[in-house]
Amino acid sequence: LLIGILIILVVYQILKELKLDCPVSKFPRAPGVENLPSVPDINYTYLKDGDVITTEGATLKVLAAPGHTDDHLVLFLEEENGLFSGDCILGEGTAVFEDLFDYMLSLEKILKLEPDVIYPGHGPVIENPKSKVQEYIRHRMIREQQILDALEYAPPNGLSAEELVNQIYTSTPKHLLKAAEINVLHHLQKLTKEKIIEENLQVVGNSRYVLLQSHQG
Protein backbone atom coordinates (compact mmCIF):
# COMPACT_ATOMS: atom_id res chain seq x y z
CA LEU A 1 0.00 0.00 0.00
CA LEU A 2 2.78 2.45 0.94
CA ILE A 3 4.55 1.75 -2.35
CA GLY A 4 1.38 2.53 -4.30
CA ILE A 5 0.85 5.78 -2.40
CA LEU A 6 4.50 6.70 -2.97
CA ILE A 7 4.20 6.21 -6.74
CA ILE A 8 1.02 8.31 -6.90
CA LEU A 9 2.58 11.15 -4.89
CA VAL A 10 5.76 11.26 -6.96
CA VAL A 11 3.89 11.19 -10.29
CA TYR A 12 1.50 13.89 -9.03
CA GLN A 13 4.38 16.18 -8.04
CA ILE A 14 6.12 15.68 -11.39
CA LEU A 15 2.95 16.48 -13.33
CA LYS A 16 2.35 19.62 -11.24
CA GLU A 17 5.75 21.00 -12.20
CA LEU A 18 5.38 20.39 -15.94
CA LYS A 19 4.79 23.61 -17.89
CA LEU A 20 2.75 22.01 -20.69
CA ASP A 21 -0.41 19.94 -20.65
CA CYS A 22 0.46 16.30 -20.24
CA PRO A 23 -2.16 13.63 -21.05
CA VAL A 24 -2.12 10.69 -18.67
CA SER A 25 -3.49 7.23 -19.44
CA LYS A 26 -4.22 4.36 -17.13
CA PHE A 27 -5.03 0.71 -17.48
CA PRO A 28 -8.68 -0.26 -17.01
CA ARG A 29 -9.67 -1.64 -13.66
CA ALA A 30 -9.45 -5.37 -13.11
CA PRO A 31 -12.65 -7.26 -13.96
CA GLY A 32 -14.96 -8.25 -11.16
CA VAL A 33 -14.75 -11.71 -9.67
CA GLU A 34 -17.77 -12.82 -11.70
CA ASN A 35 -15.90 -12.00 -14.95
CA LEU A 36 -12.65 -13.79 -14.12
CA PRO A 37 -11.88 -16.92 -16.17
CA SER A 38 -12.37 -20.17 -14.36
CA VAL A 39 -9.25 -21.95 -13.14
CA PRO A 40 -8.79 -25.55 -12.07
CA ASP A 41 -8.59 -26.34 -8.38
CA ILE A 42 -4.95 -26.36 -7.33
CA ASN A 43 -3.53 -27.45 -4.00
CA TYR A 44 -0.62 -25.30 -2.89
CA THR A 45 2.09 -26.21 -0.43
CA TYR A 46 3.00 -22.99 1.35
CA LEU A 47 6.65 -22.67 2.32
CA LYS A 48 7.67 -21.62 5.81
CA ASP A 49 10.84 -20.87 7.71
CA GLY A 50 13.00 -23.98 8.09
CA ASP A 51 11.51 -25.99 5.23
CA VAL A 52 14.01 -27.85 3.03
CA ILE A 53 13.49 -28.49 -0.69
CA THR A 54 15.66 -31.19 -2.24
CA THR A 55 16.17 -32.28 -5.81
CA GLU A 56 19.03 -33.88 -7.71
CA GLY A 57 22.13 -31.77 -7.09
CA ALA A 58 20.43 -29.04 -5.09
CA THR A 59 19.29 -28.48 -1.52
CA LEU A 60 17.34 -25.32 -0.78
CA LYS A 61 16.67 -24.19 2.76
CA VAL A 62 13.76 -21.80 3.27
CA LEU A 63 14.45 -18.84 5.56
CA ALA A 64 11.97 -16.21 6.71
CA ALA A 65 13.22 -12.72 5.87
CA PRO A 66 10.35 -10.30 6.59
CA GLY A 67 10.62 -6.59 6.03
CA HIS A 68 10.06 -6.11 2.32
CA THR A 69 6.74 -7.80 3.08
CA ASP A 70 5.70 -9.58 6.24
CA ASP A 71 5.79 -12.97 4.49
CA HIS A 72 9.01 -12.56 2.50
CA LEU A 73 11.28 -15.61 2.22
CA VAL A 74 14.80 -16.22 0.93
CA LEU A 75 16.27 -19.51 -0.26
CA PHE A 76 19.71 -20.76 0.75
CA LEU A 77 21.39 -23.07 -1.78
CA GLU A 78 23.61 -25.28 0.35
CA GLU A 79 25.71 -26.75 -2.49
CA GLU A 80 26.94 -23.28 -3.53
CA ASN A 81 26.64 -21.49 -0.20
CA GLY A 82 24.50 -19.14 -2.25
CA LEU A 83 21.38 -17.15 -1.44
CA PHE A 84 18.33 -16.34 -3.56
CA SER A 85 17.44 -13.03 -1.90
CA GLY A 86 14.19 -12.17 -3.68
CA ASP A 87 13.38 -8.50 -3.03
CA CYS A 88 15.30 -8.30 0.25
CA ILE A 89 18.62 -7.44 -1.43
CA LEU A 90 18.85 -6.16 -5.00
CA GLY A 91 21.68 -6.27 -7.51
CA GLU A 92 21.47 -2.51 -7.93
CA GLY A 93 20.14 0.25 -5.69
CA THR A 94 18.34 -0.32 -2.40
CA ALA A 95 15.20 -2.30 -1.63
CA VAL A 96 11.82 -1.01 -0.50
CA PHE A 97 10.21 -2.40 2.61
CA GLU A 98 7.03 -2.39 4.68
CA ASP A 99 8.64 -2.76 8.10
CA LEU A 100 12.15 -1.40 8.70
CA PHE A 101 12.47 -3.08 12.09
CA ASP A 102 11.92 -6.53 10.59
CA TYR A 103 13.96 -5.64 7.51
CA MET A 104 17.07 -4.77 9.52
CA LEU A 105 16.78 -8.05 11.44
CA SER A 106 16.58 -9.92 8.13
CA LEU A 107 19.71 -8.17 6.85
CA GLU A 108 21.59 -9.16 10.01
CA LYS A 109 20.33 -12.72 9.58
CA ILE A 110 21.64 -12.87 6.02
CA LEU A 111 24.96 -11.35 7.08
CA LYS A 112 25.45 -14.17 9.61
CA LEU A 113 24.84 -16.77 6.89
CA GLU A 114 28.03 -15.57 5.15
CA PRO A 115 26.91 -16.59 1.63
CA ASP A 116 29.53 -16.70 -1.12
CA VAL A 117 27.13 -15.34 -3.71
CA ILE A 118 23.68 -13.73 -3.76
CA TYR A 119 21.19 -14.18 -6.60
CA PRO A 120 18.81 -11.21 -6.25
CA GLY A 121 15.29 -11.00 -7.56
CA HIS A 122 16.33 -7.95 -9.61
CA GLY A 123 19.67 -6.86 -11.00
CA PRO A 124 23.03 -8.58 -11.48
CA VAL A 125 24.42 -11.39 -9.36
CA ILE A 126 26.15 -10.13 -6.21
CA GLU A 127 29.67 -11.55 -5.98
CA ASN A 128 30.59 -9.62 -2.82
CA PRO A 129 27.67 -10.46 -0.49
CA LYS A 130 29.25 -9.37 2.80
CA SER A 131 30.11 -5.84 1.68
CA LYS A 132 26.76 -5.50 -0.12
CA VAL A 133 24.71 -6.40 2.97
CA GLN A 134 26.92 -4.20 5.16
CA GLU A 135 26.33 -1.35 2.71
CA TYR A 136 22.55 -1.81 3.04
CA ILE A 137 22.78 -1.77 6.84
CA ARG A 138 25.15 1.20 6.91
CA HIS A 139 22.90 3.22 4.59
CA ARG A 140 19.92 2.81 6.93
CA MET A 141 21.93 3.44 10.09
CA ILE A 142 23.35 6.71 8.73
CA ARG A 143 19.83 7.97 8.08
CA GLU A 144 18.67 6.75 11.49
CA GLN A 145 21.48 8.62 13.23
CA GLN A 146 20.51 11.82 11.40
CA ILE A 147 16.97 11.43 12.76
CA LEU A 148 18.24 10.82 16.30
CA ASP A 149 20.55 13.83 16.10
CA ALA A 150 17.64 16.03 15.03
CA LEU A 151 15.42 14.72 17.85
CA GLU A 152 18.22 15.29 20.37
CA TYR A 153 17.88 19.05 19.83
CA ALA A 154 14.15 19.13 19.08
CA PRO A 155 11.74 21.40 20.98
CA PRO A 156 9.96 19.81 23.99
CA ASN A 157 6.91 18.83 21.91
CA GLY A 158 9.11 16.95 19.42
CA LEU A 159 9.29 16.97 15.64
CA SER A 160 6.98 15.68 12.93
CA ALA A 161 8.13 13.51 10.04
CA GLU A 162 7.77 16.49 7.70
CA GLU A 163 9.95 18.67 9.93
CA LEU A 164 12.58 15.94 10.11
CA VAL A 165 12.59 15.70 6.31
CA ASN A 166 13.14 19.46 6.02
CA GLN A 167 16.12 19.24 8.37
CA ILE A 168 17.73 16.12 6.91
CA TYR A 169 16.97 16.10 3.18
CA THR A 170 18.25 19.61 2.49
CA SER A 171 19.57 18.86 -1.01
CA THR A 172 16.72 16.60 -2.16
CA PRO A 173 14.50 17.91 -5.02
CA LYS A 174 11.13 19.14 -3.80
CA HIS A 175 9.12 16.57 -5.75
CA LEU A 176 10.90 13.74 -3.90
CA LEU A 177 10.29 15.03 -0.38
CA LYS A 178 7.03 13.10 0.05
CA ALA A 179 8.90 9.89 -0.72
CA ALA A 180 11.54 10.93 1.80
CA GLU A 181 8.82 11.50 4.39
CA ILE A 182 7.58 7.92 3.97
CA ASN A 183 11.15 6.73 4.47
CA VAL A 184 11.47 8.79 7.66
CA LEU A 185 8.17 7.38 8.95
CA HIS A 186 9.58 3.87 8.55
CA HIS A 187 12.54 4.88 10.71
CA LEU A 188 10.27 6.47 13.31
CA GLN A 189 8.17 3.31 13.52
CA LYS A 190 11.33 1.22 13.98
CA LEU A 191 12.70 3.52 16.70
CA THR A 192 9.33 3.46 18.45
CA LYS A 193 9.35 -0.36 18.46
CA GLU A 194 12.84 -0.25 19.96
CA LYS A 195 11.62 2.16 22.67
CA ILE A 196 14.18 4.77 21.70
CA ILE A 197 11.57 7.39 20.82
CA GLU A 198 7.85 7.79 21.40
CA GLU A 199 4.98 9.62 19.80
CA ASN A 200 3.93 12.75 21.68
CA LEU A 201 0.25 12.05 22.31
CA GLN A 202 -0.28 15.45 23.93
CA VAL A 203 -0.10 17.19 20.55
CA VAL A 204 -3.21 17.39 18.37
CA GLY A 205 -2.70 17.10 14.61
CA ASN A 206 0.37 15.73 12.88
CA SER A 207 2.20 13.06 14.87
CA ARG A 208 5.27 14.38 16.63
CA TYR A 209 8.06 12.30 18.08
CA VAL A 210 10.36 12.82 21.05
CA LEU A 211 13.52 11.08 22.18
CA LEU A 212 13.02 9.12 25.38
CA GLN A 213 15.04 10.45 28.31
CA SER A 214 16.94 7.17 28.67
CA HIS A 215 18.44 7.77 25.21
CA GLN A 216 19.18 11.48 25.50
CA GLY A 217 22.83 12.54 25.57
mmCIF file of C-alpha atoms in Angstrom:
data_model
loop_
_atom_site.group_PDB
_atom_site.id
_atom_site.type_symbol
_atom_site.label_atom_id
_atom_site.label_comp_id
_atom_site.label_asym_id
_atom_site.label_seq_id
_atom_site.Cartn_x
_atom_site.Cartn_y
_atom_site.Cartn_z
ATOM 1 C CA LEU A 1 0.000 0.000 0.000
ATOM 2 C CA LEU A 2 2.777 2.446 0.938
ATOM 3 C CA ILE A 3 4.552 1.754 -2.355
ATOM 4 C CA GLY A 4 1.380 2.530 -4.301
ATOM 5 C CA ILE A 5 0.855 5.778 -2.399
ATOM 6 C CA LEU A 6 4.495 6.703 -2.968
ATOM 7 C CA ILE A 7 4.201 6.211 -6.740
ATOM 8 C CA ILE A 8 1.017 8.308 -6.896
ATOM 9 C CA LEU A 9 2.577 11.154 -4.885
ATOM 10 C CA VAL A 10 5.758 11.262 -6.955
ATOM 11 C CA VAL A 11 3.890 11.188 -10.288
ATOM 12 C CA TYR A 12 1.502 13.887 -9.028
ATOM 13 C CA GLN A 13 4.382 16.178 -8.035
ATOM 14 C CA ILE A 14 6.122 15.676 -11.393
ATOM 15 C CA LEU A 15 2.947 16.481 -13.334
ATOM 16 C CA LYS A 16 2.354 19.617 -11.237
ATOM 17 C CA GLU A 17 5.754 20.998 -12.200
ATOM 18 C CA LEU A 18 5.379 20.393 -15.940
ATOM 19 C CA LYS A 19 4.789 23.607 -17.895
ATOM 20 C CA LEU A 20 2.748 22.012 -20.693
ATOM 21 C CA ASP A 21 -0.411 19.945 -20.648
ATOM 22 C CA CYS A 22 0.456 16.296 -20.245
ATOM 23 C CA PRO A 23 -2.158 13.631 -21.049
ATOM 24 C CA VAL A 24 -2.121 10.686 -18.669
ATOM 25 C CA SER A 25 -3.490 7.230 -19.442
ATOM 26 C CA LYS A 26 -4.219 4.356 -17.127
ATOM 27 C CA PHE A 27 -5.027 0.706 -17.481
ATOM 28 C CA PRO A 28 -8.681 -0.263 -17.014
ATOM 29 C CA ARG A 29 -9.672 -1.637 -13.658
ATOM 30 C CA ALA A 30 -9.448 -5.366 -13.108
ATOM 31 C CA PRO A 31 -12.652 -7.261 -13.963
ATOM 32 C CA GLY A 32 -14.963 -8.246 -11.160
ATOM 33 C CA VAL A 33 -14.755 -11.715 -9.668
ATOM 34 C CA GLU A 34 -17.766 -12.816 -11.696
ATOM 35 C CA ASN A 35 -15.899 -12.004 -14.946
ATOM 36 C CA LEU A 36 -12.651 -13.791 -14.121
ATOM 37 C CA PRO A 37 -11.882 -16.917 -16.175
ATOM 38 C CA SER A 38 -12.373 -20.174 -14.359
ATOM 39 C CA VAL A 39 -9.251 -21.953 -13.144
ATOM 40 C CA PRO A 40 -8.786 -25.548 -12.066
ATOM 41 C CA ASP A 41 -8.588 -26.341 -8.378
ATOM 42 C CA ILE A 42 -4.945 -26.363 -7.325
ATOM 43 C CA ASN A 43 -3.533 -27.449 -4.001
ATOM 44 C CA TYR A 44 -0.622 -25.298 -2.892
ATOM 45 C CA THR A 45 2.088 -26.212 -0.425
ATOM 46 C CA TYR A 46 2.998 -22.990 1.348
ATOM 47 C CA LEU A 47 6.648 -22.671 2.318
ATOM 48 C CA LYS A 48 7.671 -21.625 5.808
ATOM 49 C CA ASP A 49 10.843 -20.875 7.706
ATOM 50 C CA GLY A 50 13.003 -23.979 8.088
ATOM 51 C CA ASP A 51 11.514 -25.993 5.227
ATOM 52 C CA VAL A 52 14.009 -27.851 3.029
ATOM 53 C CA ILE A 53 13.488 -28.494 -0.689
ATOM 54 C CA THR A 54 15.656 -31.190 -2.239
ATOM 55 C CA THR A 55 16.174 -32.284 -5.805
ATOM 56 C CA GLU A 56 19.027 -33.879 -7.708
ATOM 57 C CA GLY A 57 22.133 -31.770 -7.092
ATOM 58 C CA ALA A 58 20.428 -29.042 -5.090
ATOM 59 C CA THR A 59 19.286 -28.485 -1.517
ATOM 60 C CA LEU A 60 17.335 -25.318 -0.777
ATOM 61 C CA LYS A 61 16.669 -24.189 2.759
ATOM 62 C CA VAL A 62 13.758 -21.799 3.267
ATOM 63 C CA LEU A 63 14.450 -18.839 5.559
ATOM 64 C CA ALA A 64 11.966 -16.215 6.711
ATOM 65 C CA ALA A 65 13.219 -12.723 5.868
ATOM 66 C CA PRO A 66 10.353 -10.304 6.586
ATOM 67 C CA GLY A 67 10.619 -6.590 6.028
ATOM 68 C CA HIS A 68 10.061 -6.110 2.317
ATOM 69 C CA THR A 69 6.744 -7.804 3.080
ATOM 70 C CA ASP A 70 5.698 -9.581 6.243
ATOM 71 C CA ASP A 71 5.791 -12.973 4.490
ATOM 72 C CA HIS A 72 9.012 -12.558 2.498
ATOM 73 C CA LEU A 73 11.276 -15.605 2.218
ATOM 74 C CA VAL A 74 14.801 -16.219 0.934
ATOM 75 C CA LEU A 75 16.268 -19.512 -0.257
ATOM 76 C CA PHE A 76 19.706 -20.764 0.748
ATOM 77 C CA LEU A 77 21.392 -23.071 -1.781
ATOM 78 C CA GLU A 78 23.611 -25.280 0.347
ATOM 79 C CA GLU A 79 25.711 -26.745 -2.486
ATOM 80 C CA GLU A 80 26.939 -23.281 -3.529
ATOM 81 C CA ASN A 81 26.638 -21.493 -0.202
ATOM 82 C CA GLY A 82 24.495 -19.139 -2.253
ATOM 83 C CA LEU A 83 21.378 -17.150 -1.440
ATOM 84 C CA PHE A 84 18.333 -16.338 -3.556
ATOM 85 C CA SER A 85 17.439 -13.030 -1.903
ATOM 86 C CA GLY A 86 14.188 -12.172 -3.681
ATOM 87 C CA ASP A 87 13.376 -8.505 -3.028
ATOM 88 C CA CYS A 88 15.300 -8.297 0.249
ATOM 89 C CA ILE A 89 18.615 -7.442 -1.428
ATOM 90 C CA LEU A 90 18.853 -6.161 -4.997
ATOM 91 C CA GLY A 91 21.679 -6.274 -7.514
ATOM 92 C CA GLU A 92 21.472 -2.507 -7.926
ATOM 93 C CA GLY A 93 20.139 0.249 -5.687
ATOM 94 C CA THR A 94 18.339 -0.321 -2.405
ATOM 95 C CA ALA A 95 15.199 -2.299 -1.634
ATOM 96 C CA VAL A 96 11.823 -1.005 -0.497
ATOM 97 C CA PHE A 97 10.208 -2.402 2.615
ATOM 98 C CA GLU A 98 7.028 -2.386 4.682
ATOM 99 C CA ASP A 99 8.644 -2.755 8.104
ATOM 100 C CA LEU A 100 12.150 -1.403 8.696
ATOM 101 C CA PHE A 101 12.474 -3.076 12.093
ATOM 102 C CA ASP A 102 11.919 -6.526 10.588
ATOM 103 C CA TYR A 103 13.958 -5.644 7.511
ATOM 104 C CA MET A 104 17.070 -4.772 9.524
ATOM 105 C CA LEU A 105 16.779 -8.049 11.442
ATOM 106 C CA SER A 106 16.579 -9.916 8.135
ATOM 107 C CA LEU A 107 19.713 -8.171 6.850
ATOM 108 C CA GLU A 108 21.588 -9.156 10.011
ATOM 109 C CA LYS A 109 20.331 -12.720 9.584
ATOM 110 C CA ILE A 110 21.640 -12.867 6.017
ATOM 111 C CA LEU A 111 24.960 -11.354 7.079
ATOM 112 C CA LYS A 112 25.449 -14.165 9.606
ATOM 113 C CA LEU A 113 24.841 -16.769 6.891
ATOM 114 C CA GLU A 114 28.028 -15.568 5.146
ATOM 115 C CA PRO A 115 26.905 -16.587 1.634
ATOM 116 C CA ASP A 116 29.533 -16.703 -1.115
ATOM 117 C CA VAL A 117 27.128 -15.339 -3.708
ATOM 118 C CA ILE A 118 23.677 -13.730 -3.762
ATOM 119 C CA TYR A 119 21.195 -14.179 -6.601
ATOM 120 C CA PRO A 120 18.814 -11.207 -6.246
ATOM 121 C CA GLY A 121 15.291 -11.004 -7.558
ATOM 122 C CA HIS A 122 16.326 -7.947 -9.612
ATOM 123 C CA GLY A 123 19.673 -6.859 -11.005
ATOM 124 C CA PRO A 124 23.031 -8.578 -11.482
ATOM 125 C CA VAL A 125 24.420 -11.394 -9.359
ATOM 126 C CA ILE A 126 26.153 -10.126 -6.210
ATOM 127 C CA GLU A 127 29.671 -11.553 -5.976
ATOM 128 C CA ASN A 128 30.588 -9.616 -2.815
ATOM 129 C CA PRO A 129 27.674 -10.457 -0.486
ATOM 130 C CA LYS A 130 29.250 -9.366 2.795
ATOM 131 C CA SER A 131 30.109 -5.842 1.676
ATOM 132 C CA LYS A 132 26.756 -5.496 -0.117
ATOM 133 C CA VAL A 133 24.710 -6.397 2.969
ATOM 134 C CA GLN A 134 26.916 -4.199 5.163
ATOM 135 C CA GLU A 135 26.329 -1.350 2.707
ATOM 136 C CA TYR A 136 22.553 -1.814 3.043
ATOM 137 C CA ILE A 137 22.783 -1.774 6.842
ATOM 138 C CA ARG A 138 25.151 1.204 6.908
ATOM 139 C CA HIS A 139 22.899 3.224 4.593
ATOM 140 C CA ARG A 140 19.920 2.812 6.931
ATOM 141 C CA MET A 141 21.928 3.440 10.090
ATOM 142 C CA ILE A 142 23.353 6.706 8.733
ATOM 143 C CA ARG A 143 19.826 7.967 8.080
ATOM 144 C CA GLU A 144 18.673 6.752 11.490
ATOM 145 C CA GLN A 145 21.484 8.619 13.226
ATOM 146 C CA GLN A 146 20.505 11.818 11.403
ATOM 147 C CA ILE A 147 16.975 11.429 12.761
ATOM 148 C CA LEU A 148 18.237 10.817 16.299
ATOM 149 C CA ASP A 149 20.554 13.830 16.098
ATOM 150 C CA ALA A 150 17.637 16.028 15.030
ATOM 151 C CA LEU A 151 15.418 14.721 17.850
ATOM 152 C CA GLU A 152 18.225 15.289 20.368
ATOM 153 C CA TYR A 153 17.879 19.050 19.833
ATOM 154 C CA ALA A 154 14.150 19.126 19.082
ATOM 155 C CA PRO A 155 11.735 21.396 20.985
ATOM 156 C CA PRO A 156 9.956 19.813 23.986
ATOM 157 C CA ASN A 157 6.913 18.835 21.906
ATOM 158 C CA GLY A 158 9.113 16.951 19.423
ATOM 159 C CA LEU A 159 9.294 16.967 15.638
ATOM 160 C CA SER A 160 6.976 15.681 12.927
ATOM 161 C CA ALA A 161 8.128 13.509 10.039
ATOM 162 C CA GLU A 162 7.772 16.486 7.699
ATOM 163 C CA GLU A 163 9.950 18.672 9.929
ATOM 164 C CA LEU A 164 12.579 15.942 10.108
ATOM 165 C CA VAL A 165 12.594 15.705 6.313
ATOM 166 C CA ASN A 166 13.138 19.462 6.019
ATOM 167 C CA GLN A 167 16.119 19.241 8.368
ATOM 168 C CA ILE A 168 17.726 16.116 6.913
ATOM 169 C CA TYR A 169 16.970 16.100 3.177
ATOM 170 C CA THR A 170 18.247 19.609 2.494
ATOM 171 C CA SER A 171 19.566 18.861 -1.013
ATOM 172 C CA THR A 172 16.719 16.605 -2.160
ATOM 173 C CA PRO A 173 14.501 17.908 -5.018
ATOM 174 C CA LYS A 174 11.134 19.137 -3.802
ATOM 175 C CA HIS A 175 9.118 16.569 -5.753
ATOM 176 C CA LEU A 176 10.901 13.738 -3.896
ATOM 177 C CA LEU A 177 10.288 15.029 -0.378
ATOM 178 C CA LYS A 178 7.026 13.103 0.050
ATOM 179 C CA ALA A 179 8.896 9.892 -0.721
ATOM 180 C CA ALA A 180 11.545 10.932 1.796
ATOM 181 C CA GLU A 181 8.824 11.495 4.390
ATOM 182 C CA ILE A 182 7.580 7.923 3.975
ATOM 183 C CA ASN A 183 11.152 6.729 4.472
ATOM 184 C CA VAL A 184 11.468 8.795 7.662
ATOM 185 C CA LEU A 185 8.175 7.383 8.949
ATOM 186 C CA HIS A 186 9.584 3.866 8.550
ATOM 187 C CA HIS A 187 12.544 4.876 10.712
ATOM 188 C CA LEU A 188 10.273 6.470 13.311
ATOM 189 C CA GLN A 189 8.172 3.312 13.520
ATOM 190 C CA LYS A 190 11.330 1.221 13.980
ATOM 191 C CA LEU A 191 12.700 3.515 16.695
ATOM 192 C CA THR A 192 9.327 3.460 18.451
ATOM 193 C CA LYS A 193 9.352 -0.359 18.458
ATOM 194 C CA GLU A 194 12.841 -0.252 19.955
ATOM 195 C CA LYS A 195 11.618 2.159 22.667
ATOM 196 C CA ILE A 196 14.183 4.771 21.698
ATOM 197 C CA ILE A 197 11.567 7.390 20.815
ATOM 198 C CA GLU A 198 7.854 7.786 21.403
ATOM 199 C CA GLU A 199 4.980 9.623 19.802
ATOM 200 C CA ASN A 200 3.930 12.750 21.683
ATOM 201 C CA LEU A 201 0.247 12.045 22.308
ATOM 202 C CA GLN A 202 -0.275 15.449 23.926
ATOM 203 C CA VAL A 203 -0.101 17.192 20.553
ATOM 204 C CA VAL A 204 -3.206 17.394 18.367
ATOM 205 C CA GLY A 205 -2.701 17.100 14.606
ATOM 206 C CA ASN A 206 0.370 15.726 12.880
ATOM 207 C CA SER A 207 2.196 13.057 14.868
ATOM 208 C CA ARG A 208 5.271 14.384 16.625
ATOM 209 C CA TYR A 209 8.060 12.303 18.081
ATOM 210 C CA VAL A 210 10.356 12.825 21.050
ATOM 211 C CA LEU A 211 13.517 11.084 22.180
ATOM 212 C CA LEU A 212 13.016 9.116 25.381
ATOM 213 C CA GLN A 213 15.040 10.447 28.313
ATOM 214 C CA SER A 214 16.936 7.172 28.670
ATOM 215 C CA HIS A 215 18.444 7.766 25.205
ATOM 216 C CA GLN A 216 19.182 11.476 25.502
ATOM 217 C CA GLY A 217 22.827 12.540 25.567
#
